Coordinates of C-alpha atoms in Angstrom, one line a residue:
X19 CA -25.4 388.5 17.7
X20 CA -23.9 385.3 19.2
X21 CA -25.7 382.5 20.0
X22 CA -24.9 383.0 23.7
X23 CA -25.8 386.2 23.9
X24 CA -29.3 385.2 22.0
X25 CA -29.9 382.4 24.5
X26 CA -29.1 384.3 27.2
X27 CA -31.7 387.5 25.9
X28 CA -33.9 384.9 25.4
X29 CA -34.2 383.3 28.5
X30 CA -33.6 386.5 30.4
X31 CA -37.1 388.1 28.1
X32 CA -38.6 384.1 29.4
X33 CA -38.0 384.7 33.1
X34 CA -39.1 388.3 32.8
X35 CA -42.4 387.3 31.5
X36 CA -42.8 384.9 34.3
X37 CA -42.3 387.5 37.1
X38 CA -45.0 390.2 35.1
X39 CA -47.3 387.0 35.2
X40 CA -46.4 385.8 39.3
X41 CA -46.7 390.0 39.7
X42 CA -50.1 389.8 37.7
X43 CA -51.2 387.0 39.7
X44 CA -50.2 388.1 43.2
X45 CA -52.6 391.7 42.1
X46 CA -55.4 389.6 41.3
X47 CA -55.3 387.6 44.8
X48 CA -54.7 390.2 46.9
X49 CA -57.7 392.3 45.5
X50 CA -59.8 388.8 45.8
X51 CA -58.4 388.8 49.9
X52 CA -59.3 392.3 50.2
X53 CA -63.1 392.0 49.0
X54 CA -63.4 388.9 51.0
X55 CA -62.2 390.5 54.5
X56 CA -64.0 393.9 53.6
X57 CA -67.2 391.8 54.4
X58 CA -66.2 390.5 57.7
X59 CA -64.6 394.3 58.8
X60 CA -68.2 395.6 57.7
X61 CA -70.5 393.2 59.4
X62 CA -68.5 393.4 62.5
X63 CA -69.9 389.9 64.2
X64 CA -67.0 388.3 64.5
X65 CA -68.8 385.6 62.0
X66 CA -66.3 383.7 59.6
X67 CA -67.6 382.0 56.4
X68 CA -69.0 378.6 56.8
X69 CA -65.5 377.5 56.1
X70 CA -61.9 378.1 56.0
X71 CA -59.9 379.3 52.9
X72 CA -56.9 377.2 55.1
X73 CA -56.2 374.5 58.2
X74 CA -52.8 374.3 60.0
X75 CA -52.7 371.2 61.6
X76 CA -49.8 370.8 64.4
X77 CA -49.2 366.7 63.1
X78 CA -47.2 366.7 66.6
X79 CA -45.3 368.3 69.0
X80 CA -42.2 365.8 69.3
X81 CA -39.1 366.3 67.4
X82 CA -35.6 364.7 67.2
X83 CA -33.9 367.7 68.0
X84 CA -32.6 369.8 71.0
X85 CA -32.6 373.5 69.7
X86 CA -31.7 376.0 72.2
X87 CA -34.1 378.8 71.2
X88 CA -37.3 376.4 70.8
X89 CA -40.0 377.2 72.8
X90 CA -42.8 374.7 71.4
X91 CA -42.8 371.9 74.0
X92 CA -43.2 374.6 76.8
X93 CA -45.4 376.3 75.0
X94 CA -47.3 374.5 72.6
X95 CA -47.5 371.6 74.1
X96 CA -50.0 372.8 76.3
X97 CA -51.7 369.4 77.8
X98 CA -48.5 368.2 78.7
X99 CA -48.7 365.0 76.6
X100 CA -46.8 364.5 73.5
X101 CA -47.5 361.5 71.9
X102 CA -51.6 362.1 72.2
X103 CA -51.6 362.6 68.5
X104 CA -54.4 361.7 66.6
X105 CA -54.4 358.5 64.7
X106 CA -55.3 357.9 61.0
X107 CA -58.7 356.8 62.0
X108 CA -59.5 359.7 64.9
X109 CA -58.3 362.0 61.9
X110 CA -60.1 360.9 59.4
X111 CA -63.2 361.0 61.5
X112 CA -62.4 365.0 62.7
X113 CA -61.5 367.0 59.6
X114 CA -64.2 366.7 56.9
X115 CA -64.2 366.4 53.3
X116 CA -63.8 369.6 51.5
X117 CA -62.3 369.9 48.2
X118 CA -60.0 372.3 47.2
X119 CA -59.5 373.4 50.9
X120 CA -55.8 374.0 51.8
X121 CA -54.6 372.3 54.7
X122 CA -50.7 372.9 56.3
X123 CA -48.5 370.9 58.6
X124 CA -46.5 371.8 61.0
X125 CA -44.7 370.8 64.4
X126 CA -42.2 369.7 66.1
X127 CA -41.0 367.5 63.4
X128 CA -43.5 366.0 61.4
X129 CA -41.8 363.1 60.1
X130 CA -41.5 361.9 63.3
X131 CA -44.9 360.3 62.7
X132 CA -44.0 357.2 61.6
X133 CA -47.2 357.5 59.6
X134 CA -46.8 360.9 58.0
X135 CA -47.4 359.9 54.6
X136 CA -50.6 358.3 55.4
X137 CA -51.7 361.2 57.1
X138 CA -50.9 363.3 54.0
X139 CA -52.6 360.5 51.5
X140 CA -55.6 360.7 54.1
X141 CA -56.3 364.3 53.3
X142 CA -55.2 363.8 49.7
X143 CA -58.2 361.8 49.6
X144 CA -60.4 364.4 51.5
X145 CA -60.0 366.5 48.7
X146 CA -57.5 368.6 50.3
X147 CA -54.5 370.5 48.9
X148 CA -51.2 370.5 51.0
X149 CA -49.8 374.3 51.1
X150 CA -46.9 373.9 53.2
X151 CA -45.0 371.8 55.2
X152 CA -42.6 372.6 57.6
X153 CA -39.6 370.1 58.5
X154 CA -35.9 370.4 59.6
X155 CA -34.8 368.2 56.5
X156 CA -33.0 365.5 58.5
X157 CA -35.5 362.7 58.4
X158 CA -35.8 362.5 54.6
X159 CA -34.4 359.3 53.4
X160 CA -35.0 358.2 50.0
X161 CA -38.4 356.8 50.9
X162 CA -39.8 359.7 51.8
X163 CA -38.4 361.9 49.2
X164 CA -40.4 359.6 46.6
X165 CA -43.5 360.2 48.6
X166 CA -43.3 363.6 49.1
X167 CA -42.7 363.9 44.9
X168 CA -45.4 361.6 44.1
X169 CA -48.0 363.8 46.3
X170 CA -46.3 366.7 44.4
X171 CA -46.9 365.2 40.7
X172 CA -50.6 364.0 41.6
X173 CA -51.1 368.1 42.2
X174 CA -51.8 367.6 46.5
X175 CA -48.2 368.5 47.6
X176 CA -47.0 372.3 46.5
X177 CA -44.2 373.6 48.8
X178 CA -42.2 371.8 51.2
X179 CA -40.0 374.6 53.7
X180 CA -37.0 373.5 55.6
X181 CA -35.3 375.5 58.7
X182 CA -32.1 376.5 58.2
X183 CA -30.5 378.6 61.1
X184 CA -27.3 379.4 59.0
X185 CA -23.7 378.1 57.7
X186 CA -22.8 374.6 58.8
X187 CA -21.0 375.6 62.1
X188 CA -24.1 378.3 63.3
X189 CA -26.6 376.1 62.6
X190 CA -25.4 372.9 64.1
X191 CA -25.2 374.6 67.6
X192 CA -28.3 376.5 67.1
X193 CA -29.8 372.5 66.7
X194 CA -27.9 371.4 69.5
X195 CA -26.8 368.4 67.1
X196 CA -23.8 367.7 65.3
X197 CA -23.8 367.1 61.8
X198 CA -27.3 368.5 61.5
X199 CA -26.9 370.7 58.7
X200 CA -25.1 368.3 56.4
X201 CA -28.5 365.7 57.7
X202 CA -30.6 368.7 56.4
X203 CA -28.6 369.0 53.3
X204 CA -28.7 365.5 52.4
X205 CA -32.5 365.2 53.0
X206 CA -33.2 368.5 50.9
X207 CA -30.9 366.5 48.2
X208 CA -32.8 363.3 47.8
X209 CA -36.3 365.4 48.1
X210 CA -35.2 367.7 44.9
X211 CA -33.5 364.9 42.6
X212 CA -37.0 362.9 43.4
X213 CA -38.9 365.9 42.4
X214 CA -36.6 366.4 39.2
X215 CA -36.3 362.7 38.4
X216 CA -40.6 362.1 38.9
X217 CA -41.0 365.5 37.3
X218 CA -43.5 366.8 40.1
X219 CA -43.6 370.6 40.6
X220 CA -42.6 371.1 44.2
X221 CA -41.5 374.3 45.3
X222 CA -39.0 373.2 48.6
X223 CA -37.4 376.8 50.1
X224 CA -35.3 377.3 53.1
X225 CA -36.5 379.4 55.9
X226 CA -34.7 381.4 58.5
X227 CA -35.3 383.7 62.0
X228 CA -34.0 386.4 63.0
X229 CA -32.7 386.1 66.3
X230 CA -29.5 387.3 68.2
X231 CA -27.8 383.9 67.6
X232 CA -28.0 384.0 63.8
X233 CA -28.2 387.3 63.0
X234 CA -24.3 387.9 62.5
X235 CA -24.6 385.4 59.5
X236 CA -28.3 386.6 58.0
X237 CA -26.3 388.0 54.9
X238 CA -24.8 384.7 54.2
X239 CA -28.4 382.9 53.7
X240 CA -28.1 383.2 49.9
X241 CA -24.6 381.2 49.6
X242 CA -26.1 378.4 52.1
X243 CA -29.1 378.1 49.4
X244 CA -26.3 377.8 46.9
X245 CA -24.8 375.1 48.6
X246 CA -28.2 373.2 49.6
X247 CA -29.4 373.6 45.6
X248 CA -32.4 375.9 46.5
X249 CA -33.8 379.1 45.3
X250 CA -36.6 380.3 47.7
X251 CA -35.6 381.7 51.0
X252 CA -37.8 382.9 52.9
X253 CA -36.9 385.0 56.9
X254 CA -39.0 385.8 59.6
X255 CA -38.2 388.6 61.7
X256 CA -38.3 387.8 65.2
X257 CA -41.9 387.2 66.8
X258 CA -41.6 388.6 70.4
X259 CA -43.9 390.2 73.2
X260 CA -43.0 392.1 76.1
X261 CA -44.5 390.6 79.6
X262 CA -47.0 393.9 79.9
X263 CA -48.3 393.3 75.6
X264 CA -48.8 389.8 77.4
X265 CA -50.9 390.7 79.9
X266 CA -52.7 393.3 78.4
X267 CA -53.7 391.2 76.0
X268 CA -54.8 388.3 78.8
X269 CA -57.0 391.1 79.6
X270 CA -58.7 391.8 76.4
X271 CA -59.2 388.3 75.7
X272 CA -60.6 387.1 79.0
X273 CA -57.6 384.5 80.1
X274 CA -56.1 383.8 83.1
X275 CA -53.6 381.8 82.4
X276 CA -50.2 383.1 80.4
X277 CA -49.3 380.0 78.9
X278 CA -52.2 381.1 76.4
X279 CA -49.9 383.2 74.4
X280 CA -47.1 380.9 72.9
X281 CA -44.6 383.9 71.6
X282 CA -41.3 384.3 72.9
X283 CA -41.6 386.7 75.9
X284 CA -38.9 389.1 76.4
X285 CA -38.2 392.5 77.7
X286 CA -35.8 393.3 75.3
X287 CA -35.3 391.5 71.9
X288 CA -31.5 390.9 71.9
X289 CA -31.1 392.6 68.5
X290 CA -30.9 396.7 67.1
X291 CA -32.9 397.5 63.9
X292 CA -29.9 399.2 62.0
X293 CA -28.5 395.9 62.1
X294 CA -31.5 393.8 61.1
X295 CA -31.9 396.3 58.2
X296 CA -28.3 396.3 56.9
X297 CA -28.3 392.2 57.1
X298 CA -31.4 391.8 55.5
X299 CA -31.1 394.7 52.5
X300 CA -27.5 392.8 52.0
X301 CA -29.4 389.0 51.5
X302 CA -31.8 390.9 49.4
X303 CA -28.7 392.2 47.2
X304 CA -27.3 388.6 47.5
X305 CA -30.3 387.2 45.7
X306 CA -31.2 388.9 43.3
X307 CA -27.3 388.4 42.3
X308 CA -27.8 384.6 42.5
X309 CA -31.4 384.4 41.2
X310 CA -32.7 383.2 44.3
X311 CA -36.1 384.4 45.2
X312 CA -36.4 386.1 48.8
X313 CA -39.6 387.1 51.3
X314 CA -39.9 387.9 54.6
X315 CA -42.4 388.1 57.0
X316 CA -44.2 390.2 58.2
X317 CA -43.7 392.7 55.7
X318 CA -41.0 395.2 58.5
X319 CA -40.0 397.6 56.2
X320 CA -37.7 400.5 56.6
X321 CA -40.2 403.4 58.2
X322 CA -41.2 400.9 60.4
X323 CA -38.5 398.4 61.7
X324 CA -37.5 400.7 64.4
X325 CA -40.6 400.6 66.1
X326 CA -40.9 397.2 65.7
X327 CA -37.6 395.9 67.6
X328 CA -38.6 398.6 69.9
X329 CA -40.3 396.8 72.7
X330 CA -43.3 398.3 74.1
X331 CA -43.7 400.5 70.5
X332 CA -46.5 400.7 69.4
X333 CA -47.1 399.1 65.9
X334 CA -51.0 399.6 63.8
X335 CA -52.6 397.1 61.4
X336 CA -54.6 394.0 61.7
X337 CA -54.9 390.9 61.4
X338 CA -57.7 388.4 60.2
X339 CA -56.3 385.7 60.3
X340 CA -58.9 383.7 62.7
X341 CA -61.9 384.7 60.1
X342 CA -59.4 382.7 57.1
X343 CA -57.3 379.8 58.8
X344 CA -58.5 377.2 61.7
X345 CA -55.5 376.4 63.5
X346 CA -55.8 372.4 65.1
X347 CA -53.6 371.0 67.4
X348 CA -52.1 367.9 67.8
X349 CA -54.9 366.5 69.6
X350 CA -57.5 367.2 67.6
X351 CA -57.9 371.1 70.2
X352 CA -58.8 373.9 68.3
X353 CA -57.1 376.8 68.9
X354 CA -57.8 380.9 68.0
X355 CA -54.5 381.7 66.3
X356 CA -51.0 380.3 66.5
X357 CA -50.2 383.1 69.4
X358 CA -53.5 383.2 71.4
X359 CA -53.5 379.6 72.1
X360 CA -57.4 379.6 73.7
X361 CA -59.0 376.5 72.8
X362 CA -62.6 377.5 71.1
X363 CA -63.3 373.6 70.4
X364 CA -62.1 370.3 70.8
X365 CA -63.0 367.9 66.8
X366 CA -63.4 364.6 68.8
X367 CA -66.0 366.0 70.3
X368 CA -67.7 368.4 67.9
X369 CA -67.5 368.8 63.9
X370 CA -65.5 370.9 62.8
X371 CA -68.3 373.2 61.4
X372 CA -70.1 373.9 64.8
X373 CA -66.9 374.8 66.0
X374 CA -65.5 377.3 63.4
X375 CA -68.1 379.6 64.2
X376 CA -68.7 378.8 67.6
X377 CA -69.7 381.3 70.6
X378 CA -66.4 381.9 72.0
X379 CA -64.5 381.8 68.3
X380 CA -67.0 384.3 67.5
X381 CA -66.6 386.5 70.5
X382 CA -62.7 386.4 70.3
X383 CA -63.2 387.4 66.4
X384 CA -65.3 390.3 67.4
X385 CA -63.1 391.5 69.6
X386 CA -60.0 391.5 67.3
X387 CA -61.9 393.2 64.9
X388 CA -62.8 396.0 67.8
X389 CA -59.1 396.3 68.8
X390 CA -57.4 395.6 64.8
X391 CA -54.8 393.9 67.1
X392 CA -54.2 392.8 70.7
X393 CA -51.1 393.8 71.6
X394 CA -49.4 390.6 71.4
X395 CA -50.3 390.3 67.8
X396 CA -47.5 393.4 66.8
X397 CA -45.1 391.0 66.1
X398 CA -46.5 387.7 64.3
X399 CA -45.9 386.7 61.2
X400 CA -49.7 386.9 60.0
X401 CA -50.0 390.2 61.0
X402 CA -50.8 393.3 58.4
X403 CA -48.7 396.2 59.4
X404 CA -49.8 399.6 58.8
X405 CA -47.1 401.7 57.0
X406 CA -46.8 406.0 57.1
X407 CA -48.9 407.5 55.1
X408 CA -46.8 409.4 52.1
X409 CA -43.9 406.5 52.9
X410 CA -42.5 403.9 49.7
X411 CA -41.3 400.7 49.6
X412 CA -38.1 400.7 51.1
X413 CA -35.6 398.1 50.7
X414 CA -35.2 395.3 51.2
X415 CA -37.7 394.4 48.2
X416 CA -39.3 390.6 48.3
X417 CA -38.6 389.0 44.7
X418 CA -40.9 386.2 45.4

């Protein structure tokens, strides 16, 4: 046997053993999920524990770019105020100390904070471990990219996730920018040779949407992580409601007011399943070609994609996501879910305890639990689908 051919059995018997052990692992968590939500499905009360597993925290709502498709400063940004963000001090005062929690951040861009890596040392010191970040890449100068490695090395920082739209060309007009994607590109650059040169483990993925503007390139996601260096991508399908799932759902939850639910609202979703499906089982091929891991979100598989970019279709599951996460705006609001945008608390005026299991949080849980999902909820990215009974996994197969 060559020495080639040995190295090459021998790391190919090496990576092997580490997906058995990330497929081990992934068993053992979801059986630990599904005992922990049995208990609230049983009880019914639409209590949570007396804390979150996980905080999202919207760091802000302003961003440098003009993207076409964006819907977060309409609706998001629901007290009309963007730069009412919380400073270090409010901050620190309004989350509390809680090792091991995992908190997220989110926007807009966060790095428009001038003081985003103090807010990320302030939860560091909370006890707090960061889970994700989201950012669009192009504010990463070399600064930054040491900072975000030395949160990764001290163990706070685990996965940073940029947006990428598509090739150069479709994702420059989907940012309404030029020259955004080689920005992007050059910020994902200096973040990874920081990691590499600090040695900090730091996962950093790309992430994608389906939508009608980038589907036509979908399939070409794995040669645009080629060319950026990474090997995590990770899609969403689209997250849509129709105007009646809307107000049905305004109904159920006792609002008035529409700009509660912060999905895109369409009648029709601008895109067929056949072609989501062919796209996406084509990226799946792509990747495991390249090595690249792929997920997507929610889990739309074959039996079921049809009904999902069917508007109106009817679509089973749940989703417990209010019982696990606290979702905090920008301004310190507290909000059910990242679609059902009802404020159940407000942390500069009440701790963050009192609030997570609140009347009104509590009520709202209940109810979800009654209906397993308000219409709106169909298509989010947290939800839990329901497949056929007697159906298999049909492509396109994560290999996260």
């Amino acid at each position: 046997m060559s020495l080639v051919r040995s190295l090459r059995e021998s790391a190919g018997a090496r990576l092997r053993g580490i997906a058995l052990a990330q497929r081990v692992h992934a068993r053992w968590r979801r059986r630990r999920y599904e005992r922990r939500v049995a208990a609230f499905v049983a009880a019914r009360d639409g209590v949570a524990d007396r804390f979150p597993l996980g905080i999202v925290y919207e760091a802000t709502m302003r961003c440098n770019l003009r993207c076409g498709f964006c819907y977060v400063g309409e609706l998001l940004n629901l007290e009309g105020q963007w730069r009412q963000e919380l400073p270090l001090d409010a901050i620190r005062a309004a989350f509390p100390s809680r090792a091991g929690v995992e908190v997220s951040l989110t926007g807009g861009e966060i790095f428009v904070r001038k003081d985003m890596s103090d807010v990320l040392g302030l939860f560091r010191d909370k006890g707090y471990v960061c889970g994700y970040l989201t950012t669009n890449g192009t504010l990463i100068d070399d600064q930054r990219a040491i900072a975000l490695a030395t949160l990764a090395r001290a163990g706070f920082l685990k996965h940073v996730s940029v947006s990428i739209d598509g090739p150069r060309e479709l994702h420059d007009a989907a940012r309404g920018v030029k020259d955004t994607f080689e920005r992007a590109a050059a910020g994902l650059r200096r973040l990874q040779e920081a990691a590499r040169s600090m040695g900090a483990p730091l996962r950093v993925s790309i992430n994608t949407t389906v939508s009608h503007e980038s589907l036509s390139a979908l399939d070409q996601m794995a040669d645009v992580a080629g060319e950026l260096g990474v090997d995590a991508i990770g899609v969403n399908h689209l997250m849509y409601a129709t105007p009646e799932e809307v107000a049905s759902t305004l109904d159920l939850v006792g609002a008035a007011d529409a700009s509660a639910i912060a999905t895109f609202v369409t009648a029709h979703p601008g895109v067929q399943a056949s072609e989501v499906q062919a796209k996406l089982e084509a990226l799946a091929a792509a990747c495991r070609d390249r090595g690249v891991r792929f997920d997507f979100r929610p889990k739309v598989h074959r039996d079921i994609i049809d009904r999902y970019y069917t508007p109106g279709a009817p679509l089973a599951g749940r989703c417990l996501y209010p019982f696990l996460h606290a979702r905090i705006g920008f301004s310190g609001k507290v909000y059910f879910c990242p679609f059902i945008r009802i404020e159940v608390g407000d942390l500069t005026q009440s701790p963050f305890e009192q609030i997570w299991n609140s009347t009104r949080y509590v009520e709202l849980r209940r109810r979800l639990l009654d209906e397993r999902l308000f219409p709106v909820c169909r298509r989010c990215c947290k939800v839990e689908l329901d497949r056929p009974r007697g159906t298999r996994n049909q492509g396109p197969v994560s290999t996260e």
